């Protein structure tokens, strides 16, 4: 086991852009957002072309990226800077430990790149590629935005994304995995699987998104949210369930709560983690639909 863990740790690659970001921030702090964006582009992120390309691709063009940052990110950057730095330090302090724990749980080597940076904020896809290699993209502004700046939140986020990365590689790679996640039922299964791996890696009952109190409150709304997911899934429109900004029946990150129930159910299956990660897509869809229908049925009882 020790040899396996050491083998994993030798494969960790880190792109840490924060020292360059802080140099940029000290120069441009308090300026007009348009000027701040120009500085961000030319003096900071251009030093990391692989991160810039990923941001432009994710936001579907430089113009859209610019608009989001000028309107939503840069005006509040000074207010978030303490949390951004705190999240950065917590990642550096906990990454090696969480990665070592993951090596004891996940069946295969991941060889990931961890990219730490500040850009356009919260993103749906944390797992992507850098020069064809799998990577975990951690936008510290996105963490500050949702207040994930405690040790528990950071450790959970790292474990969750390592589980997602393992799932993606088991499914044939990051790009194929993203196409699979376009299906709402596969995406919810993926959420549950990632929470299951987070639980196994950290030995905690709840995902970093959840608390015992929030789960208890959610239990009263399970049927309505399950019905809503089924309805929207048929239209291919479930983005609000995964958003920190939008609510479903008064619940933000509603998919995380559904994922918690999926995680518990998957954990009860007499199938090992590797088999769950490679469960055929038709079986994944069947599993997700059946569990959602079971949850929705409670509205009639």
CSV table of N, CA and C in Angstrom, one decimal, residues 66-134:
chain,number,residue,atom,x,y,z
A,66,UNK,N,-14.8,38.1,-20.9
A,66,UNK,CA,-14.6,39.5,-20.5
A,66,UNK,C,-15.8,40.1,-19.9
A,67,UNK,N,-17.0,39.9,-20.5
A,67,UNK,CA,-18.2,40.4,-19.9
A,67,UNK,C,-18.5,39.9,-18.5
A,68,UNK,N,-18.3,38.6,-18.4
A,68,UNK,CA,-18.6,38.0,-17.0
A,68,UNK,C,-17.7,38.6,-16.0
A,69,UNK,N,-16.4,38.7,-16.3
A,69,UNK,CA,-15.5,39.1,-15.3
A,69,UNK,C,-15.7,40.6,-15.0
A,70,UNK,N,-16.0,41.4,-16.0
A,70,UNK,CA,-16.2,42.9,-15.7
A,70,UNK,C,-17.4,43.1,-14.9
A,71,UNK,N,-18.5,42.3,-15.2
A,71,UNK,CA,-19.8,42.6,-14.5
A,71,UNK,C,-19.9,41.8,-13.2
A,72,UNK,N,-19.3,40.6,-13.1
A,72,UNK,CA,-19.6,39.8,-11.9
A,72,UNK,C,-18.4,39.5,-11.0
A,73,UNK,N,-17.2,39.6,-11.5
A,73,UNK,CA,-16.1,39.1,-10.7
A,73,UNK,C,-15.2,40.3,-10.2
A,74,UNK,N,-14.7,41.1,-11.1
A,74,UNK,CA,-13.7,42.1,-10.8
A,74,UNK,C,-14.3,43.2,-9.9
A,75,UNK,N,-15.5,43.6,-10.0
A,75,UNK,CA,-16.0,44.6,-9.0
A,75,UNK,C,-16.0,44.2,-7.6
A,76,UNK,N,-16.0,42.9,-7.3
A,76,UNK,CA,-16.0,42.4,-5.9
A,76,UNK,C,-14.7,41.7,-5.5
A,77,UNK,N,-13.7,41.8,-6.4
A,77,UNK,CA,-12.4,41.1,-6.2
A,77,UNK,C,-11.8,41.5,-4.9
A,78,UNK,N,-11.8,42.8,-4.6
A,78,UNK,CA,-11.1,43.3,-3.3
A,78,UNK,C,-11.8,42.8,-2.1
A,79,UNK,N,-13.1,42.6,-2.2
A,79,UNK,CA,-13.9,42.1,-1.1
A,79,UNK,C,-13.6,40.6,-0.9
A,80,UNK,N,-13.3,39.9,-1.9
A,80,UNK,CA,-13.1,38.4,-1.8
A,80,UNK,C,-11.6,38.0,-1.6
A,81,UNK,N,-10.7,39.0,-1.6
A,81,UNK,CA,-9.3,38.7,-1.7
A,81,UNK,C,-8.9,37.9,-0.4
A,82,UNK,N,-9.4,38.2,0.7
A,82,UNK,CA,-9.0,37.4,1.9
A,82,UNK,C,-9.4,36.0,1.8
A,83,UNK,N,-10.7,35.7,1.4
A,83,UNK,CA,-11.1,34.4,1.2
A,83,UNK,C,-10.4,33.6,0.1
A,84,UNK,N,-10.0,34.3,-0.9
A,84,UNK,CA,-9.2,33.7,-2.0
A,84,UNK,C,-7.9,33.2,-1.5
A,85,UNK,N,-7.2,34.1,-0.7
A,85,UNK,CA,-5.9,33.7,-0.1
A,85,UNK,C,-6.1,32.6,0.9
A,86,UNK,N,-7.1,32.6,1.7
A,86,UNK,CA,-7.4,31.6,2.6
A,86,UNK,C,-7.6,30.2,2.0
A,87,UNK,N,-8.4,30.2,0.9
A,87,UNK,CA,-8.7,29.0,0.1
A,87,UNK,C,-7.4,28.4,-0.5
A,88,UNK,N,-6.6,29.3,-1.0
A,88,UNK,CA,-5.3,28.9,-1.6
A,88,UNK,C,-4.4,28.2,-0.5
A,89,UNK,N,-4.3,28.9,0.6
A,89,UNK,CA,-3.4,28.3,1.7
A,89,UNK,C,-3.9,26.9,2.1
A,90,UNK,N,-5.3,26.8,2.3
A,90,UNK,CA,-5.8,25.6,2.7
A,90,UNK,C,-5.6,24.4,1.7
A,91,UNK,N,-5.7,24.8,0.4
A,91,UNK,CA,-5.4,23.8,-0.6
A,91,UNK,C,-4.0,23.3,-0.5
A,92,UNK,N,-3.0,24.2,-0.4
A,92,UNK,CA,-1.6,23.8,-0.3
A,92,UNK,C,-1.4,23.0,1.0
A,93,UNK,N,-2.1,23.3,2.0
A,93,UNK,CA,-1.9,22.5,3.3
A,93,UNK,C,-2.5,21.2,3.3
A,94,UNK,N,-3.6,20.9,2.4
A,94,UNK,CA,-4.3,19.7,2.5
A,94,UNK,C,-4.3,18.8,1.3
A,95,UNK,N,-3.7,19.3,0.2
A,95,UNK,CA,-3.8,18.5,-1.1
A,95,UNK,C,-3.0,17.2,-0.9
A,96,UNK,N,-1.8,17.2,-0.4
A,96,UNK,CA,-1.0,16.0,-0.3
A,96,UNK,C,-1.7,15.0,0.6
A,97,UNK,N,-2.3,15.4,1.7
A,97,UNK,CA,-3.0,14.5,2.6
A,97,UNK,C,-4.2,13.9,2.0
A,98,UNK,N,-5.0,14.7,1.4
A,98,UNK,CA,-6.2,14.1,0.7
A,98,UNK,C,-5.8,13.2,-0.4
A,99,UNK,N,-4.8,13.6,-1.2
A,99,UNK,CA,-4.4,12.7,-2.3
A,99,UNK,C,-3.9,11.4,-1.8
A,100,UNK,N,-3.2,11.4,-0.6
A,100,UNK,CA,-2.7,10.1,-0.1
A,100,UNK,C,-3.9,9.2,0.4
A,101,UNK,N,-4.9,9.9,1.0
A,101,UNK,CA,-6.1,9.1,1.4
A,101,UNK,C,-6.8,8.5,0.2
A,102,UNK,N,-6.8,9.3,-0.9
A,102,UNK,CA,-7.5,8.8,-2.1
A,102,UNK,C,-6.8,7.6,-2.7
A,103,UNK,N,-5.5,7.6,-2.6
A,103,UNK,CA,-4.7,6.5,-3.1
A,103,UNK,C,-5.0,5.2,-2.4
A,104,UNK,N,-5.6,5.3,-1.2
A,104,UNK,CA,-6.0,4.1,-0.5
A,104,UNK,C,-7.3,3.6,-0.9
A,105,UNK,N,-8.1,4.4,-1.6
A,105,UNK,CA,-9.5,4.1,-1.9
A,105,UNK,C,-9.7,3.9,-3.4
A,106,UNK,N,-9.2,4.7,-4.2
A,106,UNK,CA,-9.5,4.6,-5.6
A,106,UNK,C,-8.6,3.6,-6.3
A,107,UNK,N,-9.2,2.8,-7.1
A,107,UNK,CA,-8.5,1.6,-7.6
A,107,UNK,C,-7.3,1.8,-8.6
A,108,UNK,N,-7.2,3.0,-9.1
A,108,UNK,CA,-6.1,3.2,-10.1
A,108,UNK,C,-5.4,4.5,-10.0
A,109,UNK,N,-4.3,4.7,-10.6
A,109,UNK,CA,-3.5,5.9,-10.6
A,109,UNK,C,-4.2,6.9,-11.5
A,110,UNK,N,-4.2,8.2,-11.0
A,110,UNK,CA,-4.9,9.3,-11.8
A,110,UNK,C,-4.0,10.1,-12.6
A,111,UNK,N,-2.8,10.4,-12.1
A,111,UNK,CA,-1.8,11.2,-12.8
A,111,UNK,C,-2.4,12.6,-13.1
A,112,UNK,N,-3.0,13.3,-12.2
A,112,UNK,CA,-3.7,14.5,-12.5
A,112,UNK,C,-2.8,15.8,-12.4
A,113,UNK,N,-3.3,16.8,-13.0
A,113,UNK,CA,-2.8,18.2,-12.9
A,113,UNK,C,-3.8,19.0,-12.0
A,114,UNK,N,-3.3,19.7,-11.0
A,114,UNK,CA,-4.1,20.6,-10.2
A,114,UNK,C,-3.8,22.0,-10.6
A,115,UNK,N,-4.7,22.7,-11.1
A,115,UNK,CA,-4.5,24.1,-11.6
A,115,UNK,C,-5.2,25.1,-10.6
A,116,UNK,N,-4.4,25.9,-9.9
A,116,UNK,CA,-5.0,26.9,-9.0
A,116,UNK,C,-4.8,28.3,-9.5
A,117,UNK,N,-5.9,29.0,-9.6
A,117,UNK,CA,-5.9,30.3,-10.3
A,117,UNK,C,-7.1,31.1,-9.9
A,118,UNK,N,-7.2,32.3,-10.5
A,118,UNK,CA,-8.4,33.2,-10.3
A,118,UNK,C,-8.8,33.7,-11.6
A,119,UNK,N,-10.1,33.4,-12.0
A,119,UNK,CA,-10.6,33.8,-13.3
A,119,UNK,C,-12.0,34.2,-13.2
A,120,UNK,N,-12.9,33.6,-13.9
A,120,UNK,CA,-14.3,34.0,-14.1
A,120,UNK,C,-15.2,33.5,-13.0
A,121,UNK,N,-14.7,32.8,-12.0
A,121,UNK,CA,-15.6,32.4,-10.9
A,121,UNK,C,-16.1,31.0,-11.0
A,122,UNK,N,-17.2,30.8,-10.4
A,122,UNK,CA,-17.8,29.4,-10.3
A,122,UNK,C,-18.0,28.8,-11.7
A,123,UNK,N,-17.5,27.6,-11.8
A,123,UNK,CA,-17.7,26.9,-13.0
A,123,UNK,C,-18.3,25.5,-12.7
A,124,UNK,N,-19.1,25.0,-13.7
A,124,UNK,CA,-19.8,23.7,-13.5
A,124,UNK,C,-18.8,22.6,-13.7
A,125,UNK,N,-17.9,22.7,-14.7
A,125,UNK,CA,-16.9,21.6,-15.0
A,125,UNK,C,-15.6,21.9,-14.3
A,126,UNK,N,-15.3,21.2,-13.3
A,126,UNK,CA,-14.0,21.3,-12.6
A,126,UNK,C,-13.0,20.4,-13.2
A,127,UNK,N,-13.4,19.4,-13.9
A,127,UNK,CA,-12.5,18.4,-14.5
A,127,UNK,C,-12.4,18.7,-16.0
A,128,UNK,N,-11.3,18.9,-16.5
A,128,UNK,CA,-11.1,19.2,-17.9
A,128,UNK,C,-9.7,18.7,-18.3
A,129,UNK,N,-9.1,19.2,-19.4
A,129,UNK,CA,-7.8,18.7,-19.9
A,129,UNK,C,-6.9,19.9,-20.0
A,130,UNK,N,-5.6,19.7,-19.8
A,130,UNK,CA,-4.5,20.6,-20.1
A,130,UNK,C,-3.5,19.9,-21.0
A,131,UNK,N,-3.5,20.3,-22.3
A,131,UNK,CA,-2.6,19.7,-23.2
A,131,UNK,C,-2.8,18.2,-23.3
A,132,UNK,N,-4.1,17.8,-23.3
A,132,UNK,CA,-4.4,16.4,-23.4
A,132,UNK,C,-4.3,15.6,-22.1
A,133,UNK,N,-3.9,16.2,-21.0
A,133,UNK,CA,-3.8,15.5,-19.7
A,133,UNK,C,-5.0,15.9,-18.8
A,134,UNK,N,-5.5,15.0,-18.0
A,134,UNK,CA,-6.6,15.3,-17.1
A,134,UNK,C,-6.2,16.3,-16.0
